[in-house]
Tab-separated table of C-alpha atoms and ligand atoms in Angstrom:
chain	number	residue	atom	x	y	z
A	240	MET	CA	121.412	86.127	114.670
A	241	THR	CA	124.185	88.485	113.719
A	242	THR	CA	122.402	91.760	114.439
A	243	GLU	CA	122.473	91.268	118.155
A	244	GLN	CA	126.264	91.072	118.068
A	245	GLN	CA	126.993	94.163	116.021
A	246	PRO	CA	125.752	97.654	116.732
A	247	ARG	CA	123.390	98.733	113.996
A	248	ALA	CA	124.489	101.469	111.628
A	249	GLN	CA	123.242	104.966	112.413
A	250	TRP	CA	122.922	108.153	110.422
A	251	LEU	CA	126.090	110.147	110.783
A	252	GLY	CA	124.841	113.703	110.492
A	253	ARG	CA	122.102	115.448	112.389
A	254	TRP	CA	120.136	115.750	109.172
A	255	GLY	CA	120.938	112.252	107.945
A	256	PHE	CA	117.561	110.752	108.638
A	257	VAL	CA	115.535	113.754	107.510
A	258	LEU	CA	117.486	114.002	104.266
A	259	ALA	CA	117.301	110.293	103.546
A	260	ALA	CA	113.620	109.980	104.456
A	261	THR	CA	112.794	113.099	102.448
A	262	GLY	CA	114.828	111.646	99.604
A	263	SER	CA	112.728	108.522	99.835
A	264	ALA	CA	109.457	110.419	100.002
A	265	VAL	CA	110.259	112.912	97.254
A	266	GLY	CA	110.321	111.062	93.984
A	267	LEU	CA	108.400	110.223	90.870
A	268	GLY	CA	105.324	110.299	93.090
A	269	ASN	CA	105.732	114.032	93.576
A	270	ILE	CA	106.955	115.133	90.195
A	271	TRP	CA	105.376	112.643	87.814
A	272	LYS	CA	102.303	111.239	89.557
A	273	PHE	CA	101.069	114.172	91.629
A	274	PRO	CA	100.864	116.722	88.799
A	275	TYR	CA	99.105	114.368	86.405
A	276	MET	CA	96.730	113.107	89.093
A	277	THR	CA	95.907	116.697	90.005
A	278	GLY	CA	95.300	117.360	86.343
A	279	GLU	CA	93.021	114.342	85.993
A	280	HIS	CA	91.073	114.938	89.176
A	281	GLY	CA	90.239	118.547	88.657
A	282	GLY	CA	92.954	120.627	90.330
A	283	GLY	CA	92.520	122.378	93.676
A	284	ALA	CA	89.830	120.113	95.106
A	285	PHE	CA	92.145	117.126	94.724
A	286	VAL	CA	95.016	119.084	96.263
A	287	LEU	CA	92.909	119.928	99.309
A	288	VAL	CA	91.841	116.331	99.934
A	289	TYR	CA	95.417	115.197	99.418
A	290	LEU	CA	96.621	117.631	102.082
A	291	VAL	CA	93.978	116.378	104.515
A	292	CYS	CA	95.033	112.776	103.848
A	293	ILE	CA	98.689	113.597	104.481
A	294	LEU	CA	97.809	115.109	107.843
A	295	ALA	CA	95.142	112.669	108.983
A	296	VAL	CA	96.628	109.412	107.741
A	297	GLY	CA	100.137	109.972	106.456
A	298	VAL	CA	101.672	111.700	109.465
A	299	PRO	CA	100.306	109.316	112.144
A	300	VAL	CA	101.283	106.254	110.105
A	301	MET	CA	104.759	107.619	109.492
A	302	MET	CA	105.338	108.336	113.175
A	303	THR	CA	104.229	104.824	114.041
A	304	GLU	CA	106.489	103.313	111.430
A	305	ILE	CA	109.570	105.216	112.517
A	306	ALA	CA	108.844	104.229	116.119
A	307	PHE	CA	108.646	100.566	115.095
A	308	GLY	CA	111.945	100.870	113.274
A	309	ARG	CA	113.861	102.583	116.043
A	310	ARG	CA	112.396	100.403	118.778
A	311	GLY	CA	113.033	97.183	116.873
A	312	ARG	CA	116.374	98.271	115.352
A	313	GLY	CA	116.082	96.037	112.348
A	314	SER	CA	114.567	95.369	108.947
A	315	PRO	CA	110.745	95.499	108.928
A	316	ILE	CA	110.487	91.776	109.646
A	317	ASP	CA	112.895	91.749	112.568
A	318	ALA	CA	111.792	95.094	113.971
A	319	VAL	CA	108.091	94.254	114.033
A	320	ARG	CA	108.838	90.857	115.561
A	321	ARG	CA	110.925	92.376	118.338
A	322	VAL	CA	108.415	95.081	119.127
A	323	VAL	CA	105.441	92.715	119.319
A	324	THR	CA	107.270	90.110	121.382
A	325	GLU	CA	108.322	92.856	123.760
A	326	SER	CA	104.606	93.353	124.433
A	327	GLY	CA	104.110	89.619	124.763
A	328	ARG	CA	102.205	89.334	121.482
A	329	SER	CA	102.463	86.694	118.804
A	330	SER	CA	105.444	86.960	116.477
A	331	ALA	CA	103.029	86.146	113.649
A	332	TRP	CA	102.542	89.905	113.429
A	333	SER	CA	105.911	90.026	111.703
A	334	LEU	CA	103.926	89.072	108.613
A	335	LEU	CA	103.308	92.809	108.414
A	336	GLY	CA	107.047	93.254	108.038
A	337	TRP	CA	107.181	90.627	105.302
A	338	MET	CA	104.419	92.352	103.428
A	339	ALA	CA	106.135	95.736	103.726
A	340	MET	CA	109.400	94.352	102.432
A	341	LEU	CA	107.686	92.651	99.517
A	342	CYS	CA	105.716	95.820	98.821
A	343	GLY	CA	108.861	97.954	98.569
A	344	PHE	CA	110.372	95.425	96.215
A	345	MET	CA	107.269	95.289	94.021
A	346	ILE	CA	107.037	99.075	93.807
A	347	LEU	CA	110.655	99.258	92.799
A	348	SER	CA	110.055	96.701	90.045
A	349	PHE	CA	107.845	99.127	88.154
A	350	TYR	CA	109.463	102.278	89.517
A	351	VAL	CA	112.745	101.560	87.746
A	352	VAL	CA	110.853	101.481	84.445
A	353	VAL	CA	109.432	104.975	84.996
A	354	ALA	CA	112.798	106.182	86.277
A	355	GLY	CA	114.205	104.691	83.079
A	356	TRP	CA	111.863	106.945	81.084
A	357	SER	CA	113.334	109.871	82.926
A	358	PHE	CA	116.918	108.791	82.179
A	359	SER	CA	116.105	108.190	78.535
A	360	TYR	CA	114.399	111.589	78.132
A	361	LEU	CA	117.395	113.227	79.695
A	362	TRP	CA	119.485	111.554	77.044
A	363	LYS	CA	117.071	112.588	74.295
A	364	MET	CA	117.213	116.195	75.489
A	365	LEU	CA	120.997	116.135	75.613
A	366	SER	CA	121.438	114.506	72.248
A	367	GLY	CA	118.870	116.676	70.518
A	368	GLY	CA	116.590	113.728	69.817
A	369	LEU	CA	113.473	115.803	70.430
A	370	ASN	CA	114.407	118.811	68.325
A	371	GLY	CA	111.718	120.048	66.012
A	372	SER	CA	109.103	117.496	67.067
A	373	GLY	CA	105.413	118.433	67.038
A	374	VAL	CA	102.526	117.068	69.097
A	375	ASP	CA	102.120	113.895	67.050
A	376	ASP	CA	105.855	113.303	66.978
A	377	MET	CA	106.044	113.497	70.765
A	378	ALA	CA	103.443	110.785	71.170
A	379	ALA	CA	105.226	108.707	68.541
A	380	ILE	CA	108.567	109.213	70.281
A	381	PHE	CA	107.096	108.066	73.593
A	382	VAL	CA	105.635	104.953	71.949
A	383	ALA	CA	108.866	104.224	70.097
A	384	ASN	CA	110.843	104.621	73.300
A	385	ASN	CA	108.699	101.934	74.890
A	386	GLU	CA	108.312	99.667	71.923
A	387	ASN	CA	111.871	98.479	71.760
A	388	PRO	CA	112.525	96.171	74.728
A	389	PHE	CA	116.278	96.602	74.370
A	390	ASN	CA	116.025	100.348	74.569
A	391	LEU	CA	113.604	100.439	77.489
A	392	GLY	CA	115.406	97.573	79.188
A	393	PHE	CA	118.712	99.379	78.857
A	394	TRP	CA	117.430	102.383	80.784
A	395	SER	CA	115.695	100.438	83.551
A	396	THR	CA	118.776	98.249	83.918
A	397	LEU	CA	120.875	101.373	84.296
A	398	VAL	CA	118.590	102.609	87.075
A	399	THR	CA	118.846	99.223	88.801
A	400	LEU	CA	122.628	99.280	88.575
A	401	VAL	CA	123.015	102.771	89.996
A	402	THR	CA	120.554	101.989	92.799
A	403	MET	CA	122.412	98.867	93.824
A	404	LEU	CA	125.766	100.589	93.584
A	405	ILE	CA	124.650	103.203	96.105
A	406	VAL	CA	122.931	100.760	98.460
A	407	GLY	CA	125.875	98.371	98.319
A	408	LYS	CA	128.144	101.077	99.717
A	409	GLY	CA	126.256	101.223	102.973
A	410	VAL	CA	124.047	103.443	105.049
A	411	GLN	CA	126.529	106.240	105.590
A	412	ALA	CA	128.927	105.975	102.674
A	413	GLY	CA	126.216	105.111	100.144
A	414	ILE	CA	122.763	106.332	101.080
A	415	GLU	CA	123.544	109.260	103.367
A	416	LYS	CA	126.341	110.576	101.210
A	417	SER	CA	124.333	110.488	98.001
A	418	VAL	CA	121.188	112.077	99.440
A	419	SER	CA	123.185	114.820	101.088
A	420	TRP	CA	124.072	116.350	97.726
A	421	MET	CA	121.250	115.074	95.547
A	422	MET	CA	118.449	116.467	97.706
A	423	PRO	CA	119.714	120.058	97.966
A	424	GLY	CA	120.666	119.841	94.303
A	425	MET	CA	117.228	118.829	93.180
A	426	VAL	CA	115.537	121.521	95.271
A	427	ILE	CA	117.747	124.197	93.717
A	428	MET	CA	116.936	122.912	90.240
A	429	LEU	CA	113.253	122.875	91.060
A	430	LEU	CA	113.419	126.484	92.233
A	431	ILE	CA	115.155	127.507	89.031
A	432	LEU	CA	112.458	125.738	87.044
A	433	ILE	CA	109.709	127.520	88.973
A	434	GLY	CA	111.414	130.803	88.176
A	435	TYR	CA	111.526	129.809	84.532
A	436	GLY	CA	107.839	128.859	84.622
A	437	ALA	CA	106.993	132.158	86.294
A	438	PHE	CA	108.268	134.016	83.243
A	439	SER	CA	106.485	131.776	80.804
A	440	GLY	CA	103.198	133.609	81.214
A	441	GLY	CA	101.211	130.665	82.580
A	442	PHE	CA	101.961	131.101	86.259
A	443	GLY	CA	98.686	132.758	87.264
A	444	GLU	CA	96.642	130.094	85.553
A	445	ALA	CA	98.703	127.343	87.160
A	446	TRP	CA	98.352	128.916	90.585
A	447	SER	CA	94.580	129.105	90.403
A	448	PHE	CA	94.428	125.606	88.911
A	449	LEU	CA	96.291	124.228	91.919
A	450	PHE	CA	94.839	126.350	94.662
A	451	SER	CA	91.265	127.248	93.862
A	452	PHE	CA	89.417	124.682	95.915
A	453	ASN	CA	86.377	124.152	93.808
A	454	THR	CA	84.540	121.433	95.707
A	455	GLY	CA	82.172	120.912	92.822
A	456	SER	CA	84.894	118.966	91.056
A	457	LEU	CA	85.427	116.549	93.978
A	458	SER	CA	84.698	112.984	92.981
A	459	SER	CA	84.846	109.965	95.243
A	460	GLU	CA	87.365	108.442	92.846
A	461	GLY	CA	89.530	111.532	93.227
A	462	MET	CA	89.388	111.302	97.004
A	463	LEU	CA	90.406	107.673	97.031
A	464	ALA	CA	93.205	108.402	94.638
A	465	ALA	CA	94.353	111.161	97.007
A	466	LEU	CA	94.362	108.811	99.964
A	467	GLY	CA	96.280	106.103	98.115
A	468	HIS	CA	98.731	108.684	96.890
A	469	ALA	CA	99.354	109.929	100.434
A	470	PHE	CA	100.749	106.478	101.244
A	471	PHE	CA	102.789	106.281	98.100
A	472	THR	CA	104.291	109.717	98.268
A	473	LEU	CA	105.344	109.366	101.910
A	474	SER	CA	106.855	105.920	101.169
A	475	LEU	CA	104.674	104.344	103.861
A	476	ALA	CA	104.097	100.670	104.595
A	477	SER	CA	106.738	99.589	102.137
A	478	GLY	CA	109.669	99.059	104.454
A	479	ALA	CA	111.524	102.210	103.447
A	480	ILE	CA	110.655	104.557	106.287
A	481	LEU	CA	110.702	101.799	108.891
A	482	THR	CA	114.175	100.674	107.900
A	483	TYR	CA	115.508	104.231	107.741
A	484	GLY	CA	113.958	104.715	111.188
A	485	SER	CA	115.958	101.780	112.467
A	486	TYR	CA	119.114	103.867	111.909
A	487	LEU	CA	117.708	106.857	113.790
A	488	PRO	CA	119.742	107.850	116.852
A	489	GLU	CA	118.065	107.589	120.256
A	490	GLY	CA	117.723	111.285	120.971
A	491	ALA	CA	116.017	112.409	117.762
A	492	SER	CA	112.380	113.469	118.028
A	493	ILE	CA	110.159	111.282	115.877
A	494	GLY	CA	107.315	113.801	115.843
A	495	ARG	CA	109.480	116.643	114.646
A	496	THR	CA	111.316	114.595	112.017
A	497	THR	CA	108.024	113.228	110.675
A	498	PHE	CA	106.643	116.721	110.237
A	499	SER	CA	109.815	117.880	108.523
A	500	VAL	CA	109.613	115.032	106.045
A	501	ALA	CA	105.873	115.403	105.425
A	502	ILE	CA	106.145	119.164	104.931
A	503	ALA	CA	109.155	118.868	102.636
A	504	ASP	CA	107.420	116.176	100.599
A	505	THR	CA	104.247	118.217	100.250
A	506	LEU	CA	106.155	121.365	99.353
A	507	VAL	CA	108.063	119.574	96.634
A	508	ALA	CA	104.838	118.165	95.171
A	509	LEU	CA	103.290	121.640	95.094
A	510	MET	CA	106.499	123.126	93.737
A	511	ALA	CA	106.560	120.509	91.016
A	512	GLY	CA	103.035	121.565	90.122
A	513	LEU	CA	104.182	125.200	90.028
A	514	ALA	CA	107.104	124.280	87.805
A	515	ILE	CA	105.160	122.128	85.363
A	516	PHE	CA	101.704	123.656	84.943
A	517	PRO	CA	102.806	127.198	84.007
A	518	ILE	CA	104.780	125.709	81.133
A	519	ILE	CA	101.838	123.531	80.127
A	520	PHE	CA	99.349	126.406	80.274
A	521	ALA	CA	101.639	128.932	78.634
A	522	ASN	CA	101.776	126.647	75.636
A	523	GLY	CA	98.026	126.191	75.498
A	524	MET	CA	98.091	122.532	76.499
A	525	SER	CA	95.693	120.582	78.646
A	526	PRO	CA	96.611	119.595	82.215
A	527	GLU	CA	94.821	116.305	81.706
A	528	GLY	CA	97.735	114.643	79.980
A	529	GLY	CA	97.712	111.557	82.228
A	530	PRO	CA	100.920	109.589	82.790
A	531	GLY	CA	102.296	111.074	79.566
A	532	LEU	CA	102.099	114.641	80.902
A	533	LEU	CA	105.759	114.709	81.817
A	534	PHE	CA	107.042	112.820	78.835
A	535	MET	CA	104.869	114.134	76.011
A	536	SER	CA	103.391	117.507	76.923
A	537	LEU	CA	106.280	118.925	78.891
A	538	PRO	CA	109.101	118.227	76.391
A	539	LEU	CA	106.880	119.678	73.712
A	540	ALA	CA	106.416	122.809	75.767
A	541	PHE	CA	110.159	123.077	76.388
A	542	GLN	CA	110.700	122.854	72.631
A	543	ALA	CA	108.664	125.958	72.094
A	544	MET	CA	110.458	128.062	74.673
A	545	PRO	CA	113.666	130.084	74.747
A	546	LEU	CA	116.506	128.056	76.273
A	547	GLY	CA	114.031	125.179	76.380
A	548	THR	CA	116.658	122.502	75.874
A	549	LEU	CA	118.785	123.766	78.731
A	550	PHE	CA	115.845	123.823	81.120
A	551	GLY	CA	114.548	120.536	79.778
A	552	VAL	CA	117.888	118.936	80.617
A	553	LEU	CA	117.751	120.483	84.072
A	554	PHE	CA	114.248	119.120	84.556
A	555	PHE	CA	115.126	115.544	83.676
A	556	VAL	CA	118.323	115.624	85.750
A	557	MET	CA	116.213	116.706	88.685
A	558	LEU	CA	113.595	114.024	88.026
A	559	SER	CA	116.227	111.308	87.730
A	560	MET	CA	117.855	112.310	91.005
A	561	ALA	CA	114.512	112.385	92.787
A	562	ALA	CA	113.811	108.897	91.472
A	563	LEU	CA	117.169	107.533	92.610
A	564	THR	CA	116.916	108.799	96.178
A	565	SER	CA	113.573	106.967	96.347
A	566	SER	CA	114.626	103.757	94.662
A	567	ILE	CA	117.518	103.244	97.067
A	568	SER	CA	115.086	103.386	99.976
A	569	MET	CA	112.886	100.671	98.508
A	570	VAL	CA	115.580	98.003	98.540
A	571	GLU	CA	117.176	98.992	101.819
A	572	ALA	CA	114.658	96.866	103.757
A	573	THR	CA	115.520	93.745	101.787
A	574	VAL	CA	119.243	94.385	101.848
A	575	SER	CA	119.306	95.033	105.580
A	576	TRP	CA	117.252	91.896	106.229
A	577	LEU	CA	119.665	89.800	104.163
A	578	VAL	CA	122.704	91.264	105.900
A	579	ASP	CA	121.224	90.725	109.353
A	580	ASN	CA	119.910	87.230	108.832
A	581	LYS	CA	121.907	85.509	106.139
A	582	GLY	CA	125.418	86.361	107.225
A	583	ILE	CA	126.397	87.906	103.906
A	584	THR	CA	128.074	91.219	103.211
A	585	ARG	CA	126.067	94.250	102.231
A	586	ARG	CA	127.630	94.281	98.794
A	587	THR	CA	126.636	90.667	98.108
A	588	ALA	CA	123.156	91.355	99.470
A	589	ALA	CA	122.772	94.387	97.218
A	590	TRP	CA	123.879	92.634	94.047
A	591	GLY	CA	121.825	89.531	94.845
A	592	THR	CA	118.734	91.668	95.357
A	593	GLY	CA	119.632	93.560	92.201
A	594	ILE	CA	119.589	90.406	90.092
A	595	VAL	CA	116.141	89.377	91.295
A	596	LEU	CA	114.958	92.952	90.861
A	597	TRP	CA	116.298	93.018	87.346
A	598	LEU	CA	114.336	89.877	86.447
A	599	VAL	CA	111.059	91.131	87.888
A	600	SER	CA	111.444	94.642	86.494
A	601	THR	CA	112.250	93.227	83.074
A	602	LEU	CA	108.875	91.490	83.169
A	603	ALA	CA	107.276	94.822	84.089
A	604	MET	CA	109.183	96.570	81.308
A	605	LEU	CA	107.930	94.010	78.772
A	606	SER	CA	104.358	95.192	79.475
A	607	PHE	CA	105.141	98.041	77.097
A	608	ASN	CA	106.349	95.986	74.188
A	609	LEU	CA	106.713	92.212	73.764
A	610	GLY	CA	104.202	91.526	76.507
A	611	ALA	CA	101.655	94.086	75.387
A	612	ASP	CA	99.124	91.270	75.065
A	613	TRP	CA	99.914	89.592	78.359
A	614	THR	CA	97.105	90.881	80.477
A	615	LEU	CA	95.174	89.393	83.329
A	616	GLY	CA	91.837	90.904	84.218
A	617	GLY	CA	92.612	93.764	81.855
A	618	ARG	CA	95.882	94.672	83.568
A	619	HIS	CA	99.455	94.279	82.467
A	620	PHE	CA	102.087	93.028	84.892
A	621	PHE	CA	103.263	96.620	85.280
A	622	ASP	CA	99.753	97.770	86.210
A	623	TRP	CA	99.283	94.846	88.576
A	624	LEU	CA	102.370	95.828	90.531
A	625	ASP	CA	101.087	99.385	90.857
A	626	TYR	CA	97.516	98.335	91.651
A	627	LEU	CA	98.374	95.660	94.230
A	628	THR	CA	100.830	97.845	96.087
A	629	SER	CA	98.996	101.162	96.184
A	630	ARG	CA	95.436	99.923	96.480
A	631	TRP	CA	96.016	96.929	98.763
A	632	MET	CA	99.397	96.303	100.306
A	633	MET	CA	100.225	99.817	101.472
A	634	PRO	CA	96.807	100.555	103.002
A	635	LEU	CA	96.656	97.080	104.566
A	636	GLY	CA	100.155	97.372	105.994
A	637	GLY	CA	99.413	100.860	107.296
A	638	LEU	CA	96.177	99.655	108.854
A	639	GLY	CA	97.907	96.733	110.564
A	640	MET	CA	100.577	99.002	111.955
A	641	VAL	CA	98.273	101.678	113.383
A	642	LEU	CA	95.929	99.104	114.893
A	643	LEU	CA	98.870	97.295	116.486
A	644	ALA	CA	100.133	100.548	117.935
A	645	GLY	CA	96.714	101.824	118.908
A	646	PHE	CA	95.103	98.774	120.463
A	647	VAL	CA	97.390	95.787	120.738
A	648	LEU	CA	100.836	96.758	121.997
A	649	LYS	CA	101.762	98.054	125.431
A	650	SER	CA	101.191	101.773	125.563
A	651	GLU	CA	104.582	102.376	127.213
A	652	THR	CA	106.343	101.259	124.068
A	653	PHE	CA	105.050	104.144	122.020
A	654	ARG	CA	104.980	106.581	124.874
A	655	GLU	CA	108.701	106.028	125.342
A	656	GLU	CA	109.636	105.828	121.710
A	657	LEU	CA	107.651	108.841	120.537
A	658	GLY	CA	108.372	110.840	123.672
A	659	LEU	CA	105.533	113.272	123.007
A	660	ALA	CA	103.994	115.719	125.470
A	661	PRO	CA	100.803	114.165	126.949
A	662	HIS	CA	98.320	116.145	124.858
A	663	TRP	CA	100.200	115.377	121.657
A	664	HIS	CA	100.334	111.731	122.623
A	665	VAL	CA	96.569	111.616	123.085
A	666	LEU	CA	96.136	113.242	119.700
A	667	TRP	CA	98.456	110.697	118.085
A	668	LEU	CA	96.575	107.872	119.805
A	669	PHE	CA	93.231	109.214	118.625
A	670	MET	CA	94.583	109.413	115.083
A	671	VAL	CA	96.039	105.893	114.982
A	672	ARG	CA	92.999	104.368	116.641
A	673	TYR	CA	90.203	106.012	114.737
A	674	VAL	CA	90.993	108.608	112.128
A	675	SER	CA	93.686	106.780	110.156
A	676	PRO	CA	91.971	103.345	110.240
A	677	LEU	CA	88.710	104.875	109.118
A	678	GLY	CA	90.419	106.679	106.282
A	679	ILE	CA	92.194	103.506	105.207
A	680	MET	CA	89.046	101.437	105.397
A	681	VAL	CA	87.435	103.817	102.948
A	682	ILE	CA	90.001	102.705	100.368
A	683	PHE	CA	89.110	99.073	100.939
A	684	VAL	CA	85.391	99.586	100.766
A	685	ASP	CA	85.930	101.249	97.446
A	686	ALA	CA	88.492	98.787	96.122
A	687	LEU	CA	86.226	95.866	96.984
A	688	GLY	CA	83.511	97.594	95.062
A	689	ILE	CA	81.157	97.268	98.043
A	690	ALA	CA	80.164	100.857	97.746
A	691	ARG	CA	81.239	103.959	95.997
A	692	LEU	CA	81.380	106.345	98.856
A	693	GLN	CA	79.866	109.634	97.871
A	694	PHE	CA	80.948	111.302	101.028
A	695	GLY	CA	82.306	114.340	99.297
A	696	LEU	CA	79.308	116.448	100.101
A	697	HIS	CA	78.583	114.830	103.421
A	698	TRP	CA	81.387	115.830	105.733
A	699	PRO	CA	79.026	116.158	108.718
A	700	TRP	CA	78.063	112.535	108.266
A	701	LEU	CA	81.631	111.453	108.120
A	702	LEU	CA	82.396	113.295	111.332
A	703	ALA	CA	79.338	111.780	113.000
A	704	VAL	CA	80.461	108.270	112.036
A	705	LEU	CA	83.932	109.019	113.361
A	706	ALA	CA	82.525	110.270	116.657
A	707	LEU	CA	80.358	107.171	116.988
A	708	ILE	CA	83.222	104.787	116.275
A	709	THR	CA	85.424	106.643	118.739
A	710	LEU	CA	82.769	106.380	121.414
A	711	ILE	CA	82.300	102.654	120.891
A	712	GLY	CA	86.047	102.076	120.716
A	713	GLU	CA	86.673	103.920	123.944
A	714	LEU	CA	83.885	102.131	125.742
A	715	LEU	CA	85.406	98.828	124.690
A	716	SER	CA	88.934	99.761	125.604
A	717	PRO	CA	89.941	101.723	128.679
A	718	ARG	CA	93.413	102.542	127.464
A	719	LEU	CA	92.860	106.037	126.168
A	720	ARG	CA	91.345	107.042	129.490
A	721	ARG	CA	94.301	105.564	131.312
A	722	THR	CA	96.616	107.474	129.019
A	723	LEU	CA	94.763	110.668	129.749
A	724	ALA	CA	95.123	110.003	133.427
A	725	GLY	CA	98.861	109.701	132.810
B	1277	LIG	N1	107.643	108.127	97.843
B	1277	LIG	C1	108.220	107.781	96.589
B	1277	LIG	C2	107.739	108.754	95.534
B	1277	LIG	O1	106.936	109.589	95.799
B	1277	LIG	C3	107.873	106.391	96.184
B	1277	LIG	C4	108.164	105.355	97.230
B	1277	LIG	C5	107.189	104.481	97.594
B	1277	LIG	C6	109.423	105.246	97.813
B	1277	LIG	C7	107.412	103.505	98.547
B	1277	LIG	C8	109.677	104.268	98.768
B	1277	LIG	C9	108.678	103.404	99.136
B	1277	LIG	O2	108.170	108.676	94.417
């Protein structure tokens, strides 16, 4: 294997990892998905559950993943294999790495289509293609944009090309360099847009929509969506964070970096809500616009406002940059695996991956036009990619990883790699053993249709079940007690 001979690339700057991982986490998930999901699931209640999921599941899983990456110093497949064999466990666990790599690739295959929407709306804003359009026109424009496979394909191909161009340049010269100006840039643009929204007259309404935690509007569907979204928005179990972690220098604190990334990601999602909803409300529109919220309602609102075109352009530039810093992270796992194992250059690996990606994403893109009738079980190829990854592969991969770390691998591995103070380590262990797995299992129970968990109003029950499982788990395994004893 070639990896063992060459030192692995590392982030150059002190902020390299945090910027790149935040770039990965902050994306269409925050600016496109989060606002419309919040709108669909009733506002503040959804936001609250989402925040709990980030803390209880997202953060522990992310720490575990980064630890796997840095310990194993490789792509998800190689890193997981090295870490499990170090503990004397079967290398079959590297299947988790395979699934993560595949998952990142599958997400990217539909992600480039949505990113393509963003690019094409930027172009429409710039070229005046939306001028003077009313509500019906906006819907028609969105449909027309999708209906022509050459048009839609052009934009998703462009996203693929730019992504591969950046990744092909390498970890430092490509990824780190591009995120180091795109991330600050997009945050500045977002702040300007919030300021703009604040003067639109809808800010108060947007604020209370996002932050009044009305538990009456909690549905079990909304909770599950929040949990699934926590995985998606933090880029978990899809190879991205693990691979970026494999470039993390020895001395960096995994706990601290994880919190920085999770906080930045959450702030951007909330900020996106504060940028978008005031404009929606100020123009008397409904927050329940679904996936079209950003592409139908928002441009319409911009139309009606002073300097709307200028700020509309700014918005879609920001969205496109956020999408790019995420898309590059989704292929990095595959590219680094190819480079390490197939003896090819990074550039060749990137373009090779790009060609396969282009083929698969073209199939996803066709779901909106030529392949509108190609459905299986009521889902288009595009929807299947989204459904399989966010409902199944990410939770399953996350579950495998926390259980490995919590019960299977030698405790020294994570004690050394995470380097946490004893009480924090016990907390992390408790989270990866019980809290995160339980949370993830809830998704499965729901997805399998075994039961619709109406636990929204029964928090005491949920806590009781958690306590019981913890008790049984600890009786069966003495490790936590040993950890406590030092
Ligand atoms: N976190 C990204 C977003 O919110 C999406 C993503 C998922 C990126 C999985 C990498 C891996 O848009």
